[in-house]
XYZ file of C-alpha atoms in Angstrom:
345
model
C 47.721 60.525 38.192
C 51.357 59.642 39.309
C 51.901 55.886 39.530
C 55.017 55.741 41.704
C 54.549 56.251 45.562
C 55.001 59.598 47.101
C 55.567 60.209 50.677
C 52.509 61.251 52.611
C 52.071 65.293 52.997
C 53.798 66.631 55.915
C 51.878 66.534 59.436
C 50.199 63.369 59.080
C 52.456 60.796 57.916
C 51.960 58.819 61.282
C 48.360 57.981 60.224
C 48.680 55.519 57.417
C 45.086 54.719 56.416
C 43.198 56.317 53.435
C 41.627 60.068 53.837
C 38.014 60.311 52.700
C 38.019 63.170 50.153
C 35.036 65.062 48.907
C 35.071 67.746 46.111
C 32.111 70.007 45.821
C 31.616 72.252 42.842
C 29.093 73.975 40.779
C 29.014 71.067 38.272
C 29.800 67.859 40.119
C 30.350 66.430 43.733
C 33.058 63.738 43.656
C 34.339 61.482 46.315
C 37.284 59.058 46.737
C 39.573 57.276 49.288
C 42.821 58.819 48.680
C 45.803 56.790 50.126
C 49.005 57.906 51.524
C 50.956 57.134 48.283
C 48.617 59.441 46.392
C 46.604 56.698 44.658
C 42.837 56.893 44.898
C 40.112 53.993 45.096
C 36.365 53.923 45.313
C 36.157 56.984 43.159
C 32.545 58.095 42.666
C 30.600 61.213 41.467
C 27.246 62.926 41.164
C 25.897 66.014 39.240
C 25.383 68.986 41.384
C 21.826 69.118 41.615
C 19.926 72.253 39.977
C 16.620 73.676 40.985
C 16.780 72.085 44.526
C 16.988 73.599 47.918
C 19.964 73.212 50.280
C 19.092 69.972 51.732
C 18.606 68.836 48.024
C 22.336 69.466 47.166
C 23.226 67.871 50.449
C 21.368 64.897 49.544
C 24.005 64.356 46.715
C 26.888 64.641 48.991
C 25.310 62.169 51.151
C 24.855 59.709 48.290
C 28.739 60.161 47.561
C 29.597 59.172 51.194
C 27.338 56.391 51.353
C 28.758 54.978 48.157
C 32.312 55.562 49.642
C 31.307 53.653 52.824
C 30.797 50.520 50.543
C 34.502 50.245 49.938
C 36.052 47.582 51.930
C 38.818 49.968 52.921
C 36.353 52.535 54.515
C 36.999 51.127 58.028
C 40.578 52.094 57.573
C 39.941 55.788 56.824
C 41.447 57.863 59.226
C 40.294 61.748 58.246
C 38.285 63.520 55.755
C 39.063 66.512 53.629
C 36.315 68.466 51.955
C 37.241 70.822 49.038
C 34.483 73.250 48.192
C 33.781 76.240 45.629
C 33.653 79.316 47.738
C 33.467 81.575 49.481
C 34.195 79.340 52.334
C 34.719 79.922 56.206
C 36.668 77.254 57.422
C 36.490 78.526 60.834
C 32.763 77.923 61.029
C 32.786 75.047 58.363
C 30.396 77.110 56.176
C 30.222 77.552 52.384
C 28.434 79.995 49.959
C 29.407 78.882 46.629
C 28.984 81.360 43.929
C 27.938 78.445 41.607
C 25.569 76.664 44.044
C 22.916 79.197 44.663
C 20.955 77.018 47.195
C 23.814 77.110 49.581
C 24.559 80.214 51.636
C 26.398 79.909 54.800
C 25.701 76.200 54.527
C 27.111 74.096 57.359
C 28.625 71.706 55.071
C 31.439 70.530 57.536
C 28.943 69.723 60.118
C 26.623 67.941 57.934
C 29.353 65.821 56.340
C 30.671 64.777 59.767
C 27.116 63.543 60.503
C 27.032 61.600 57.314
C 30.152 59.935 58.185
C 29.068 58.987 61.760
C 25.981 57.630 60.169
C 28.162 55.160 58.174
C 30.331 54.290 61.041
C 33.237 56.732 60.422
C 33.986 59.063 63.303
C 36.605 61.012 61.567
C 38.272 64.375 62.090
C 37.370 66.493 59.074
C 38.797 69.583 57.388
C 36.982 72.223 55.085
C 39.177 73.966 52.428
C 38.327 76.113 49.793
C 39.031 74.691 46.235
C 42.125 77.133 45.647
C 43.669 76.087 49.081
C 42.967 72.423 48.350
C 44.585 72.936 44.655
C 47.659 74.358 46.534
C 47.971 71.418 48.808
C 47.450 68.965 45.878
C 50.253 70.669 43.777
C 52.706 70.914 46.627
C 52.119 67.087 47.365
C 52.141 65.587 43.901
C 52.438 68.457 41.589
C 54.394 71.456 40.164
C 55.118 72.988 43.505
C 56.506 69.421 44.735
C 59.711 70.120 46.530
C 59.219 74.001 46.684
C 58.988 74.989 50.467
C 57.120 78.309 49.714
C 54.875 78.587 46.847
C 51.869 80.418 45.623
C 49.179 78.276 43.636
C 46.153 79.723 41.891
C 43.363 78.743 39.708
C 42.315 81.055 37.059
C 39.067 80.228 35.613
C 35.579 81.974 35.879
C 37.298 83.665 39.141
C 40.848 83.618 40.368
C 41.475 82.030 43.702
C 44.651 80.624 45.237
C 46.632 79.528 48.224
C 49.836 79.565 49.817
C 52.487 77.120 50.949
C 54.910 78.610 53.598
C 57.727 76.743 54.923
C 56.278 73.398 53.759
C 52.968 73.984 55.424
C 49.712 74.898 53.891
C 48.740 78.304 55.197
C 44.991 78.716 54.762
C 44.618 81.486 57.412
C 41.872 81.759 60.046
C 38.905 81.578 57.756
C 40.578 79.563 54.928
C 41.019 82.297 52.512
C 44.684 83.166 52.995
C 46.198 83.585 49.236
C 43.167 84.526 47.719
C 45.254 86.344 45.061
C 42.126 87.277 42.839
C 41.087 90.128 45.122
C 44.553 91.781 45.283
C 44.353 95.204 43.733
C 46.348 95.946 41.045
C 44.993 98.866 39.105
C 44.049 101.916 41.578
C 41.850 103.304 39.129
C 40.436 99.893 37.928
C 37.007 99.190 37.166
C 34.806 97.856 40.338
C 34.920 94.448 41.202
C 32.308 92.150 42.295
C 33.874 91.942 45.794
C 33.494 95.771 46.085
C 36.895 96.882 45.568
C 38.655 98.291 42.429
C 40.982 96.881 39.962
C 41.209 93.284 41.486
C 43.264 90.710 39.599
C 40.096 88.530 39.172
C 38.504 91.794 37.494
C 41.137 91.859 34.655
C 42.484 88.272 34.454
C 39.724 85.888 34.997
C 38.344 83.952 32.093
C 35.114 86.209 32.389
C 36.988 89.384 32.215
C 39.319 88.585 29.442
C 36.258 87.758 27.229
C 34.250 90.941 28.487
C 37.345 93.157 27.962
C 37.880 91.859 24.400
C 34.304 92.139 23.259
C 34.162 95.857 24.889
C 37.464 96.555 22.605
C 35.415 95.545 19.476
C 36.670 91.945 19.169
C 34.451 89.793 17.013
C 34.155 85.918 17.992
C 34.615 83.824 15.165
C 33.200 80.253 14.506
C 36.734 78.554 15.155
C 36.592 77.139 18.487
C 39.121 76.003 20.911
C 39.606 73.354 23.556
C 41.496 75.642 26.047
C 38.801 75.892 28.427
C 36.196 78.463 28.855
C 34.749 81.230 31.039
C 32.130 83.542 29.947
C 29.164 83.128 27.823
C 28.887 82.056 23.979
C 28.088 84.651 21.528
C 24.917 85.110 20.106
C 26.388 85.114 16.628
C 27.381 81.420 16.960
C 31.039 82.298 17.553
C 32.980 81.532 20.704
C 32.576 84.543 22.886
C 34.539 82.801 25.886
C 38.254 83.150 27.157
C 38.667 80.038 25.164
C 37.503 81.910 22.001
C 39.701 84.882 22.724
C 42.755 82.412 23.349
C 42.017 80.797 19.950
C 41.918 84.174 18.284
C 45.226 85.340 19.974
C 46.952 82.184 18.763
C 45.652 83.150 15.431
C 47.217 86.774 15.820
C 44.170 88.769 16.425
C 45.506 92.094 18.114
C 42.770 92.610 20.372
C 42.672 88.944 21.614
C 46.458 89.193 22.279
C 45.970 92.456 24.038
C 43.448 90.883 26.338
C 45.655 88.248 27.258
C 48.546 90.707 27.548
C 46.541 92.668 30.064
C 45.650 89.526 32.080
C 49.310 88.458 32.284
C 50.402 91.788 33.465
C 47.846 91.719 36.305
C 48.844 88.274 37.354
C 52.514 89.070 37.221
C 51.815 92.134 39.453
C 50.151 89.908 42.013
C 52.626 87.390 41.743
C 55.359 89.728 42.251
C 53.637 91.461 45.296
C 52.918 87.990 46.761
C 56.664 86.889 46.428
C 57.870 90.202 47.721
C 55.658 89.768 50.826
C 56.256 86.294 51.779
C 59.158 85.094 49.521
C 57.451 82.446 47.518
C 59.907 81.165 44.876
C 57.273 79.565 42.525
C 53.727 80.402 41.375
C 51.739 77.497 39.881
C 48.865 78.233 37.763
C 45.972 75.992 36.957
C 42.251 76.522 35.697
C 40.391 76.800 32.472
C 42.174 79.948 31.526
C 45.610 78.436 32.131
C 44.826 75.863 29.516
C 45.582 78.503 26.994
C 49.291 77.681 27.575
C 51.845 80.196 26.298
C 49.120 82.558 25.180
C 48.694 83.284 28.969
C 52.250 82.477 30.236
C 54.284 84.304 27.883
C 52.761 87.703 29.030
C 52.991 86.667 32.471
C 56.761 85.740 32.566
C 57.226 89.119 30.125
C 55.747 91.430 32.715
C 57.107 89.592 35.735
C 60.594 90.755 34.862
C 59.323 94.452 35.240
C 57.706 93.783 38.568
C 59.838 90.900 40.252
C 63.241 93.275 40.491
C 64.344 92.708 43.998
C 67.053 90.057 44.319
C 64.916 87.645 46.436
C 62.156 87.733 43.925
C 63.608 88.010 40.468
C 64.232 84.447 40.157
C 60.371 83.306 40.931
C 59.230 80.615 38.609
C 55.784 80.695 36.736
C 54.554 77.225 35.752
C 51.417 75.328 34.994
C 49.743 73.114 37.323
C 49.883 69.426 36.464
C 47.193 67.856 38.289
C 44.182 68.836 36.167
C 40.820 67.230 37.285
C 42.490 65.119 39.945
C 43.657 68.191 41.914
C 40.182 68.614 43.748
C 40.066 65.156 45.395
C 43.888 65.099 45.968
C 43.668 68.346 47.393
C 40.817 67.834 49.796
C 42.910 64.815 51.039
C 46.196 66.570 51.188
C 44.646 69.743 52.933
C 43.294 67.204 55.700
C 46.383 65.552 55.901
C 48.447 68.623 56.315
C 46.129 70.674 58.592
C 45.176 67.861 60.934
C 47.580 66.801 63.828
C 49.910 63.938 62.956
C 48.417 61.923 65.952
C 44.968 61.698 64.360
C 43.867 58.148 63.843
C-alpha cells in the first residue's frame, strides 16, 4: 500500500470524502473506506458463504456494509464501488460469478444500494468486474500510473482484463470491455468454455497451463511452489496446478517450459492485437499465474517481438501488477471515482 498521497483518480476529485469499496470474490467478501489519497480505513472481510442460497451470500455482504457503517467516517462517504468476480452486467447491475454458484443474474448493485440506505448512506454506486476494477487500481496507484492508454489483465483460473483509454476507464456498455481472455488467438484451437475456439483463456489460464502440461505427459513432483495456483492437486501428492508447472519450469522441465511458452505466446498475440487496435502502450499483468515471474514474462516478451511489429506498437511494455491483494478494494473505489460524475457528493 503506498504511503505517500496520490491525486484522486480523474473525474471525481471534487468529491473529497471516502469511497465505500466492496470486493466480492469466490473466497472472501471485503470492504473498506478508501480515501482520495489511496489509504484505506475500516477494512473488514468475511468468508464467502458456501452451501447457502443467494440471500445467504448477500447476508455476508450486508454484514460488511454494516461494519463499515460503524466507522466515524461513514457519514462523509460520497460514493460506493462494488468490484465482483464475473460475469457481470454493469448495465443491469447484475452478477453471475463462476465461483459463487448461488448468484446467477443476481441484482447485487440494487441490493447493496438498499443496504447502504438502511445505514443512512444514499450513495451513487457503480458495479465493476474484477478485471475492470484491477485496471482502475493499477492506473491510479500501480504499474499503469502515468500511462494514458493501458491494458491490464488478471491471469489466474481465468483470464480477464480492462482498458484505460485517454486516461479514462473504458468498461463498455455492460462492463466487459477489455475482456482479453476471450480474444481468439488460435483459429483451430480447442473449444473454450465461452463457446468460441482458441481463446487466450483456453491456453494461458492457470487451469489451461496445468491441463496442457499433464496432457503432454508432465508428472507433478512433490516439490511445491508459492507462485499461486490454478487447477487441482494431483492424486499422486505432487502439485498439479499452474504453480507446480511453474516450479517445474524453473527447474528446467521441458514440458513445463513449453506450457509457459505456449501461454506466453497466446498472451503476447492478444496484447499485440489490443495495442494495434487502440494504441495501448503498456500491458500490466496480475493474478496468481503472474506470480510465476519471468517464467511467464520472459516468453511473453520474447513472442511479443514477433507480434508487435508496427511502429506504433513495437515499444509496448509488459510489466507485473504491483498492488496485489489491495487491488480489489482500491479498484472498486477507483472505478467508482472514475465512472461517476465529478459533481457527485
